[in-house]
Amino acid sequence: MGASQTRSDHEHQHLTDKTGFSLEQIKNLHKRFQQLSGNEETISKEDLDRIPALANNPIKKQIIGAFFDKRNQHQDEVGSCDEIGFEQFLMVMSHFRPPTLKTTDEEKEAMRKEKLRFLFNMHDTDNDGTITLEEYRKVVEELLSKSGAIGQEAAKAIADAAMLEVASTNVPHMAPDDFYEGITFEHFEQILKGLEMESRMHIRFLDVDTTTMRCGKSTS
Amino acid sequence: MTSRRGSHSPAGFGKSLPERGLLLLVLLVLLEGSVLPLGAAGSPDTSHHTKAGNSAGNGTGNVTHKKAFPVLSLDYHHIQTPFEISLWVLLASLMKLGFHLIPRLSGIVPESCLLIVVGLMVGGLIKLAGEEVPPVLDSQFFFLCLLPPIILDAGYFLPIRPFMENLGTILIFAVIGTLWNAFFIGGLLYAVCQIQPANPSNLHQLELLPCLLFGSIVSAVDPVAVLAVFEEIHINELLHILVFGESLLNDAVTVVLYHLFEEFSEVGTVTVLDCVLGIISFLVVACGGVLVGAIYGILAAFTSRFTSHTRVIEPLFVFVYSYMAYLSAEMFHLSGIMALIACGAVMRPYVEANISHKSHTTIKYFLKMWSSVSETLIFIFLGVATVDGKHDWNWTFVTVTVILCLVARVIGVVGLTYMINKFRIVKLTTKDQFIIAYGGLRGAIAFSLGFLLKKELFPLREMFLTAIITVIFFTVFVQGMTIKPLVELLAVKKKQEAKRSINEEIHTQFLDHLLTGIEDICGHYGHHHWKDKLNRFNKKYVKKCLIAGERSKEPQLIAFYHKLEMKQAIELVESGGGVKMPSAMPSTVSMQNIQPKKPPLAKPVERALPQLPKGREEEIRKILRSNLQRTRQRLRSYNRHTLVADPYEDGLGDLLIKKQKMIELEKKIKDMNNYLTVPAAPPDSPTMCRARLASDPQAYHTKSVSDSVPAIQVDLASPQSPDSVNMMDEFRRAGQQQQQQEDQGLTMRPPSRPGEAGGARDPQKLTRCLSDPGPSADEEEDEPFLCWFLSRPKQR
């Protein structure tokens, strides 16, 4: 017991440096990971699919997909895995850390880029570096999917208008023959500049352990 | 807030309608004071005389008291009350107008200061004229008539999202901050007053409780003043909502404290039970106010569901329900301000989905108008009331009060921020704290509350009032005037002027769902989770009840998109059909640029040009006229003769001239048949350019078709590029046939000097097109764009 504890502590320590979470947060997330995976080493898509609260989420597939997307592991790999381990789980979660008072402006900038990159990867499903009109349409359709039978037309119109906006903002003077291939990452950054991603895209990671209340047993 | 029934109100107030009450009150006040002698002082006597004379005459039979029938008589008394009210309102509005006509003044001095100065002057004038100054800032009038419009305006247009996100912070500042301020100021003031035992002054008779009461009156940040000043400095949304939200929510605290201390002052002692009751009272006041407001809000939303046949009175429901919410809350001594805010915020999303666009505009403008007038009146009256009134200036008291207010505010903000930052994600920096502290302005609410104090219980009432007025003046003048340069100096983040784009909206929603999903995966119920639950509940049950018809099912994204479209359409119409630039940045991107390229199918046969009926031609002309701007831009970069296209439009004034030319040209369209022009190659693809030049020289000179063009779609949705190649082939053929009939004006030609007549240019043009790019950059775009336009739709 003691040996495994120190070993997992050691691993967790290594992870704090890599992902920026604190030790308590990693421990909590690890517990959650165990819960989701049924105490296995890895989780698969079905494990995440089983979470009941996610059922109402219109973009459930994309969210789950993001966990298995190798691009989010920051290791310059592409493609997707079938199963991920705790470290990969944490890496994906680390995209949602908030900035602290000590975060400098450059760090904030880097954080923002990272978060935007995460979003971009979620939209750019074929990994060609641009979000094409089809992909964007799909995004809007998914967003509207749980909202009832408004239909494809509205989604199409909205996606088209949005794409037009991106094109107008970034490449204002295109000849009629030009074709705007898709939203590149720079354009994506540009249009979402106003949203201040580093402050908005975060969740509160708990330092206090609440998952044990559900687990029913306290491990360390 | 506390009972606004001060010692000045007539009895049985609660029974009559507010309007009647107001008139009665004002009449009473005016009769007491015998106000502004506008119009002849003698006229009441004359009219009375006449009446008395007549009645006497009738009564006694034939006593000949016959006066000549008054053709023109003056009866001021008859209309005195409404006349004076209108006069005040007019004066206030003229002042407001005047300030903005003076160019530099409104930039330096905030409006509130100017208005107070005007009030001082008016008050001074009245006093000089020997008349008694009317007690214009009577608490009744203030709390029942002047304050509600401002608060309703604030509540109805409250940005819900940032408010809710920062609700914890706002509440802490409002509740704990105000409590801290009140006790700190009150306590230290009492301590200060007790020193100097050797020199007994009337300060020594000041008890602790009155001091605390005074502290509670003077410690509350005032929404009117904050609004007035912050509106002009355009600070970023977070700070704005923090200070403003605090000023709104501290009303509940002020109500309870004021009431509490007033009661205790009568009793004289405070027990622990009283304190506990006080806390309970606070909860009741705050939550009760919100509840009352929410109930009325839901009623209003429900009512608006059925107004589709009586659109005209829709705004009335919004106003009346809100006002009733305020009055109902006041009736129970709950927080009327919180009721108003809750009512406005609750009803807004549903009402807006139900009412017509015109009603929406009406509500917006009426609210803005009333709140503006109210605010102006409040500040003027503040000035007037300062002039009047017995002041008891006590150097020690006043200066200590002012200093303590500042110190308490600073300490409070710093201390609370330290605590709050532990729980906030987006921390408040020192700059933010400074602005929050500096933005804690006091205003007319404090004055009115002080005015309500009863003289018997508070012998030092005048001293209090003087001190309150000094604090108000200090904060409004000194802090109000300097906050703008300080904001500039400290480089505080300003409000982003950018309009909300559809991309941002999509991603905001996307983020919401994403973060909810991540929270669910993490396993804890953070506030995204609860927000999501609330939204779903709202969508499933509430919207169905409160929104009429199909719109209850409309998702937010689509509603936003429709609103955006509507706004753009209205802008287009309002701008007179395209003379003004569209609100977005000028851009030549159109739908075709983003539509995926269709493989160029060869369907030349279909390209035969059918005949267009005359009516269609008219339509075309109209469409052309209304889309002058857009195509103009498109062509600017599009003209192959300006290889280095200067994309930026300068001089919209030119547009008007060019519009003239365009109209001329349209006349020319009539003369032409079967002219179609071909868009030139884009300037930035030189290879293509050269290729086309080589192959289709005459293609650039085919004429425009006026009546043989099929459907012209001038909006953005016509994909063009894939087929342009084909068109050129066809037109080459057509153009060759018609080359000799080349006319001016509608051909694709190089930029020509403005004002030149059409014809002579053509031969030159031909050669130029073939050989070298034309030189000038500022071209006549009308003609080319017309052709361009006429040619575009072909590809559909």
PDB file of N, CA and C in Angstrom, chain B residues 544-605:
ATOM      1  N   LYS B 544     -42.565  27.592 -23.026  1.00  0.00           N
ATOM      2  CA  LYS B 544     -43.818  27.179 -23.641  1.00  0.00           C
ATOM      3  C   LYS B 544     -44.978  27.981 -23.084  1.00  0.00           C
ATOM      4  N   CYS B 545     -44.879  28.316 -21.791  1.00  0.00           N
ATOM      5  CA  CYS B 545     -45.989  29.055 -21.182  1.00  0.00           C
ATOM      6  C   CYS B 545     -45.993  30.499 -21.603  1.00  0.00           C
ATOM      7  N   LEU B 546     -44.809  31.045 -21.643  1.00  0.00           N
ATOM      8  CA  LEU B 546     -44.779  32.491 -21.699  1.00  0.00           C
ATOM      9  C   LEU B 546     -44.568  33.060 -23.086  1.00  0.00           C
ATOM     10  N   ILE B 547     -44.180  32.228 -24.016  1.00  0.00           N
ATOM     11  CA  ILE B 547     -43.949  32.790 -25.337  1.00  0.00           C
ATOM     12  C   ILE B 547     -44.992  32.239 -26.270  1.00  0.00           C
ATOM     13  N   ALA B 548     -45.531  33.158 -27.079  1.00  0.00           N
ATOM     14  CA  ALA B 548     -46.624  32.746 -27.944  1.00  0.00           C
ATOM     15  C   ALA B 548     -46.096  32.046 -29.165  1.00  0.00           C
ATOM     16  N   GLY B 549     -46.827  31.066 -29.569  1.00  0.00           N
ATOM     17  CA  GLY B 549     -46.621  30.522 -30.903  1.00  0.00           C
ATOM     18  C   GLY B 549     -45.322  29.783 -31.100  1.00  0.00           C
ATOM     19  N   GLU B 550     -44.843  29.881 -32.296  1.00  0.00           N
ATOM     20  CA  GLU B 550     -43.713  29.082 -32.712  1.00  0.00           C
ATOM     21  C   GLU B 550     -42.434  29.505 -32.062  1.00  0.00           C
ATOM     22  N   ARG B 551     -42.391  30.748 -31.682  1.00  0.00           N
ATOM     23  CA  ARG B 551     -41.122  31.258 -31.196  1.00  0.00           C
ATOM     24  C   ARG B 551     -40.699  30.606 -29.897  1.00  0.00           C
ATOM     25  N   SER B 552     -41.624  29.919 -29.257  1.00  0.00           N
ATOM     26  CA  SER B 552     -41.231  29.290 -27.997  1.00  0.00           C
ATOM     27  C   SER B 552     -40.213  28.195 -28.239  1.00  0.00           C
ATOM     28  N   LYS B 553     -40.179  27.714 -29.468  1.00  0.00           N
ATOM     29  CA  LYS B 553     -39.249  26.609 -29.690  1.00  0.00           C
ATOM     30  C   LYS B 553     -37.953  27.090 -30.324  1.00  0.00           C
ATOM     31  N   GLU B 554     -37.885  28.339 -30.571  1.00  0.00           N
ATOM     32  CA  GLU B 554     -36.732  28.830 -31.317  1.00  0.00           C
ATOM     33  C   GLU B 554     -35.476  28.787 -30.472  1.00  0.00           C
ATOM     34  N   PRO B 555     -34.481  28.121 -30.929  1.00  0.00           N
ATOM     35  CA  PRO B 555     -33.243  28.107 -30.154  1.00  0.00           C
ATOM     36  C   PRO B 555     -32.584  29.477 -30.176  1.00  0.00           C
ATOM     37  N   GLN B 556     -31.733  29.668 -29.225  1.00  0.00           N
ATOM     38  CA  GLN B 556     -31.187  30.995 -29.035  1.00  0.00           C
ATOM     39  C   GLN B 556     -30.332  31.429 -30.206  1.00  0.00           C
ATOM     40  N   LEU B 557     -29.624  30.491 -30.767  1.00  0.00           N
ATOM     41  CA  LEU B 557     -28.729  30.831 -31.866  1.00  0.00           C
ATOM     42  C   LEU B 557     -29.517  31.364 -33.045  1.00  0.00           C
ATOM     43  N   ILE B 558     -30.624  30.709 -33.308  1.00  0.00           N
ATOM     44  CA  ILE B 558     -31.417  31.139 -34.444  1.00  0.00           C
ATOM     45  C   ILE B 558     -32.067  32.491 -34.164  1.00  0.00           C
ATOM     46  N   ALA B 559     -32.503  32.663 -32.942  1.00  0.00           N
ATOM     47  CA  ALA B 559     -33.088  33.955 -32.586  1.00  0.00           C
ATOM     48  C   ALA B 559     -32.054  35.060 -32.780  1.00  0.00           C
ATOM     49  N   PHE B 560     -30.848  34.774 -32.343  1.00  0.00           N
ATOM     50  CA  PHE B 560     -29.780  35.754 -32.504  1.00  0.00           C
ATOM     51  C   PHE B 560     -29.546  36.056 -33.970  1.00  0.00           C
ATOM     52  N   TYR B 561     -29.528  35.004 -34.777  1.00  0.00           N
ATOM     53  CA  TYR B 561     -29.267  35.184 -36.197  1.00  0.00           C
ATOM     54  C   TYR B 561     -30.351  36.022 -36.849  1.00  0.00           C
ATOM     55  N   HIS B 562     -31.585  35.742 -36.485  1.00  0.00           N
ATOM     56  CA  HIS B 562     -32.673  36.533 -37.046  1.00  0.00           C
ATOM     57  C   HIS B 562     -32.568  37.990 -36.661  1.00  0.00           C
ATOM     58  N   LYS B 563     -32.209  38.188 -35.395  1.00  0.00           N
ATOM     59  CA  LYS B 563     -32.073  39.568 -34.943  1.00  0.00           C
ATOM     60  C   LYS B 563     -30.999  40.285 -35.732  1.00  0.00           C
ATOM     61  N   LEU B 564     -29.921  39.561 -35.968  1.00  0.00           N
ATOM     62  CA  LEU B 564     -28.817  40.156 -36.709  1.00  0.00           C
ATOM     63  C   LEU B 564     -29.246  40.507 -38.125  1.00  0.00           C
ATOM     64  N   GLU B 565     -29.931  39.590 -38.756  1.00  0.00           N
ATOM     65  CA  GLU B 565     -30.404  39.826 -40.111  1.00  0.00           C
ATOM     66  C   GLU B 565     -31.330  41.022 -40.148  1.00  0.00           C
ATOM     67  N   MET B 566     -32.209  41.051 -39.169  1.00  0.00           N
ATOM     68  CA  MET B 566     -33.165  42.149 -39.110  1.00  0.00           C
ATOM     69  C   MET B 566     -32.442  43.476 -38.982  1.00  0.00           C
ATOM     70  N   LYS B 567     -31.455  43.466 -38.108  1.00  0.00           N
ATOM     71  CA  LYS B 567     -30.707  44.692 -37.886  1.00  0.00           C
ATOM     72  C   LYS B 567     -30.031  45.148 -39.162  1.00  0.00           C
ATOM     73  N   GLN B 568     -29.446  44.197 -39.876  1.00  0.00           N
ATOM     74  CA  GLN B 568     -28.754  44.571 -41.104  1.00  0.00           C
ATOM     75  C   GLN B 568     -29.733  45.075 -42.140  1.00  0.00           C
ATOM     76  N   ALA B 569     -30.882  44.407 -42.204  1.00  0.00           N
ATOM     77  CA  ALA B 569     -31.884  44.850 -43.168  1.00  0.00           C
ATOM     78  C   ALA B 569     -32.341  46.261 -42.847  1.00  0.00           C
ATOM     79  N   ILE B 570     -32.557  46.504 -41.565  1.00  0.00           N
ATOM     80  CA  ILE B 570     -33.011  47.839 -41.182  1.00  0.00           C
ATOM     81  C   ILE B 570     -31.940  48.870 -41.486  1.00  0.00           C
ATOM     82  N   GLU B 571     -30.721  48.502 -41.216  1.00  0.00           N
ATOM     83  CA  GLU B 571     -29.651  49.450 -41.507  1.00  0.00           C
ATOM     84  C   GLU B 571     -29.605  49.777 -42.977  1.00  0.00           C
ATOM     85  N   LEU B 572     -29.804  48.755 -43.783  1.00  0.00           N
ATOM     86  CA  LEU B 572     -29.763  48.985 -45.217  1.00  0.00           C
ATOM     87  C   LEU B 572     -30.873  49.930 -45.636  1.00  0.00           C
ATOM     88  N   VAL B 573     -32.047  49.690 -45.092  1.00  0.00           N
ATOM     89  CA  VAL B 573     -33.172  50.547 -45.447  1.00  0.00           C
ATOM     90  C   VAL B 573     -32.951  51.957 -44.934  1.00  0.00           C
ATOM     91  N   GLU B 574     -32.516  52.041 -43.691  1.00  0.00           N
ATOM     92  CA  GLU B 574     -32.373  53.368 -43.104  1.00  0.00           C
ATOM     93  C   GLU B 574     -31.297  54.171 -43.783  1.00  0.00           C
ATOM     94  N   SER B 575     -30.308  53.477 -44.289  1.00  0.00           N
ATOM     95  CA  SER B 575     -29.232  54.227 -44.903  1.00  0.00           C
ATOM     96  C   SER B 575     -29.600  54.686 -46.280  1.00  0.00           C
ATOM     97  N   GLY B 576     -30.845  54.598 -46.618  1.00  0.00           N
ATOM     98  CA  GLY B 576     -31.299  55.111 -47.901  1.00  0.00           C
ATOM     99  C   GLY B 576     -30.923  54.227 -49.040  1.00  0.00           C
ATOM    100  N   GLY B 577     -30.799  52.965 -48.776  1.00  0.00           N
ATOM    101  CA  GLY B 577     -30.556  52.047 -49.879  1.00  0.00           C
ATOM    102  C   GLY B 577     -29.135  52.073 -50.364  1.00  0.00           C
ATOM    103  N   GLY B 578     -28.246  52.026 -49.443  1.00  0.00           N
ATOM    104  CA  GLY B 578     -26.903  51.736 -49.901  1.00  0.00           C
ATOM    105  C   GLY B 578     -25.972  52.899 -50.063  1.00  0.00           C
ATOM    106  N   VAL B 579     -26.420  54.085 -49.771  1.00  0.00           N
ATOM    107  CA  VAL B 579     -25.461  55.187 -49.896  1.00  0.00           C
ATOM    108  C   VAL B 579     -24.408  55.089 -48.815  1.00  0.00           C
ATOM    109  N   LYS B 580     -24.912  54.722 -47.669  1.00  0.00           N
ATOM    110  CA  LYS B 580     -23.964  54.582 -46.567  1.00  0.00           C
ATOM    111  C   LYS B 580     -23.337  53.219 -46.651  1.00  0.00           C
ATOM    112  N   MET B 581     -22.220  53.072 -46.055  1.00  0.00           N
ATOM    113  CA  MET B 581     -21.568  51.770 -46.051  1.00  0.00           C
ATOM    114  C   MET B 581     -22.320  50.823 -45.143  1.00  0.00           C
ATOM    115  N   PRO B 582     -22.368  49.613 -45.480  1.00  0.00           N
ATOM    116  CA  PRO B 582     -22.948  48.658 -44.547  1.00  0.00           C
ATOM    117  C   PRO B 582     -22.128  48.616 -43.278  1.00  0.00           C
ATOM    118  N   SER B 583     -22.768  48.203 -42.247  1.00  0.00           N
ATOM    119  CA  SER B 583     -22.149  48.371 -40.941  1.00  0.00           C
ATOM    120  C   SER B 583     -20.869  47.572 -40.803  1.00  0.00           C
ATOM    121  N   ALA B 584     -20.813  46.465 -41.435  1.00  0.00           N
ATOM    122  CA  ALA B 584     -19.578  45.685 -41.322  1.00  0.00           C
ATOM    123  C   ALA B 584     -18.494  46.374 -42.129  1.00  0.00           C
ATOM    124  N   MET B 585     -17.340  45.893 -41.959  1.00  0.00           N
ATOM    125  CA  MET B 585     -16.265  46.546 -42.696  1.00  0.00           C
ATOM    126  C   MET B 585     -16.437  46.280 -44.173  1.00  0.00           C
ATOM    127  N   PRO B 586     -15.981  47.176 -44.981  1.00  0.00           N
ATOM    128  CA  PRO B 586     -16.159  46.993 -46.424  1.00  0.00           C
ATOM    129  C   PRO B 586     -15.420  45.761 -46.860  1.00  0.00           C
ATOM    130  N   SER B 587     -16.112  45.004 -47.584  1.00  0.00           N
ATOM    131  CA  SER B 587     -15.483  43.762 -47.962  1.00  0.00           C
ATOM    132  C   SER B 587     -16.053  43.318 -49.278  1.00  0.00           C
ATOM    133  N   THR B 588     -15.222  42.720 -50.032  1.00  0.00           N
ATOM    134  CA  THR B 588     -15.723  42.269 -51.324  1.00  0.00           C
ATOM    135  C   THR B 588     -16.079  40.820 -51.291  1.00  0.00           C
ATOM    136  N   VAL B 589     -16.010  40.254 -50.126  1.00  0.00           N
ATOM    137  CA  VAL B 589     -16.301  38.835 -50.068  1.00  0.00           C
ATOM    138  C   VAL B 589     -17.794  38.637 -50.197  1.00  0.00           C
ATOM    139  N   SER B 590     -18.154  37.738 -50.985  1.00  0.00           N
ATOM    140  CA  SER B 590     -19.568  37.427 -51.097  1.00  0.00           C
ATOM    141  C   SER B 590     -19.738  35.929 -50.948  1.00  0.00           C
ATOM    142  N   MET B 591     -20.945  35.518 -51.004  1.00  0.00           N
ATOM    143  CA  MET B 591     -21.212  34.111 -50.741  1.00  0.00           C
ATOM    144  C   MET B 591     -20.446  33.216 -51.685  1.00  0.00           C
ATOM    145  N   GLN B 592     -20.257  33.697 -52.874  1.00  0.00           N
ATOM    146  CA  GLN B 592     -19.633  32.792 -53.828  1.00  0.00           C
ATOM    147  C   GLN B 592     -18.214  32.471 -53.430  1.00  0.00           C
ATOM    148  N   ASN B 593     -17.625  33.360 -52.664  1.00  0.00           N
ATOM    149  CA  ASN B 593     -16.243  33.086 -52.312  1.00  0.00           C
ATOM    150  C   ASN B 593     -16.121  31.922 -51.366  1.00  0.00           C
ATOM    151  N   ILE B 594     -17.186  31.650 -50.676  1.00  0.00           N
ATOM    152  CA  ILE B 594     -17.035  30.592 -49.703  1.00  0.00           C
ATOM    153  C   ILE B 594     -17.733  29.326 -50.127  1.00  0.00           C
ATOM    154  N   GLN B 595     -18.579  29.445 -51.109  1.00  0.00           N
ATOM    155  CA  GLN B 595     -19.216  28.207 -51.561  1.00  0.00           C
ATOM    156  C   GLN B 595     -18.173  27.338 -52.201  1.00  0.00           C
ATOM    157  N   PRO B 596     -18.250  26.083 -51.922  1.00  0.00           N
ATOM    158  CA  PRO B 596     -17.253  25.206 -52.544  1.00  0.00           C
ATOM    159  C   PRO B 596     -17.427  25.213 -54.052  1.00  0.00           C
ATOM    160  N   LYS B 597     -16.307  25.110 -54.713  1.00  0.00           N
ATOM    161  CA  LYS B 597     -16.333  25.194 -56.165  1.00  0.00           C
ATOM    162  C   LYS B 597     -17.077  24.005 -56.732  1.00  0.00           C
ATOM    163  N   LYS B 598     -18.001  24.318 -57.574  1.00  0.00           N
ATOM    164  CA  LYS B 598     -18.633  23.220 -58.303  1.00  0.00           C
ATOM    165  C   LYS B 598     -17.729  22.922 -59.483  1.00  0.00           C
ATOM    166  N   PRO B 599     -17.695  21.692 -59.898  1.00  0.00           N
ATOM    167  CA  PRO B 599     -16.871  21.413 -61.080  1.00  0.00           C
ATOM    168  C   PRO B 599     -17.481  22.142 -62.261  1.00  0.00           C
ATOM    169  N   PRO B 600     -16.685  22.750 -63.046  1.00  0.00           N
ATOM    170  CA  PRO B 600     -17.257  23.558 -64.140  1.00  0.00           C
ATOM    171  C   PRO B 600     -17.926  22.662 -65.163  1.00  0.00           C
ATOM    172  N   LEU B 601     -19.214  22.559 -65.037  1.00  0.00           N
ATOM    173  CA  LEU B 601     -19.960  21.753 -65.991  1.00  0.00           C
ATOM    174  C   LEU B 601     -20.147  22.574 -67.241  1.00  0.00           C
ATOM    175  N   ALA B 602     -20.017  21.900 -68.296  1.00  0.00           N
ATOM    176  CA  ALA B 602     -20.198  22.626 -69.545  1.00  0.00           C
ATOM    177  C   ALA B 602     -21.666  22.597 -69.890  1.00  0.00           C
ATOM    178  N   LYS B 603     -22.312  23.704 -69.639  1.00  0.00           N
ATOM    179  CA  LYS B 603     -23.675  23.755 -70.126  1.00  0.00           C
ATOM    180  C   LYS B 603     -23.864  25.047 -70.873  1.00  0.00           C
ATOM    181  N   PRO B 604     -23.213  25.120 -71.974  1.00  0.00           N
ATOM    182  CA  PRO B 604     -23.302  26.372 -72.717  1.00  0.00           C
ATOM    183  C   PRO B 604     -24.687  26.621 -73.285  1.00  0.00           C
ATOM    184  N   VAL B 605     -25.395  25.576 -73.575  1.00  0.00           N
ATOM    185  CA  VAL B 605     -26.688  25.772 -74.222  1.00  0.00           C
ATOM    186  C   VAL B 605     -27.632  26.548 -73.323  1.00  0.00           C
TER     187      VAL B 605
END
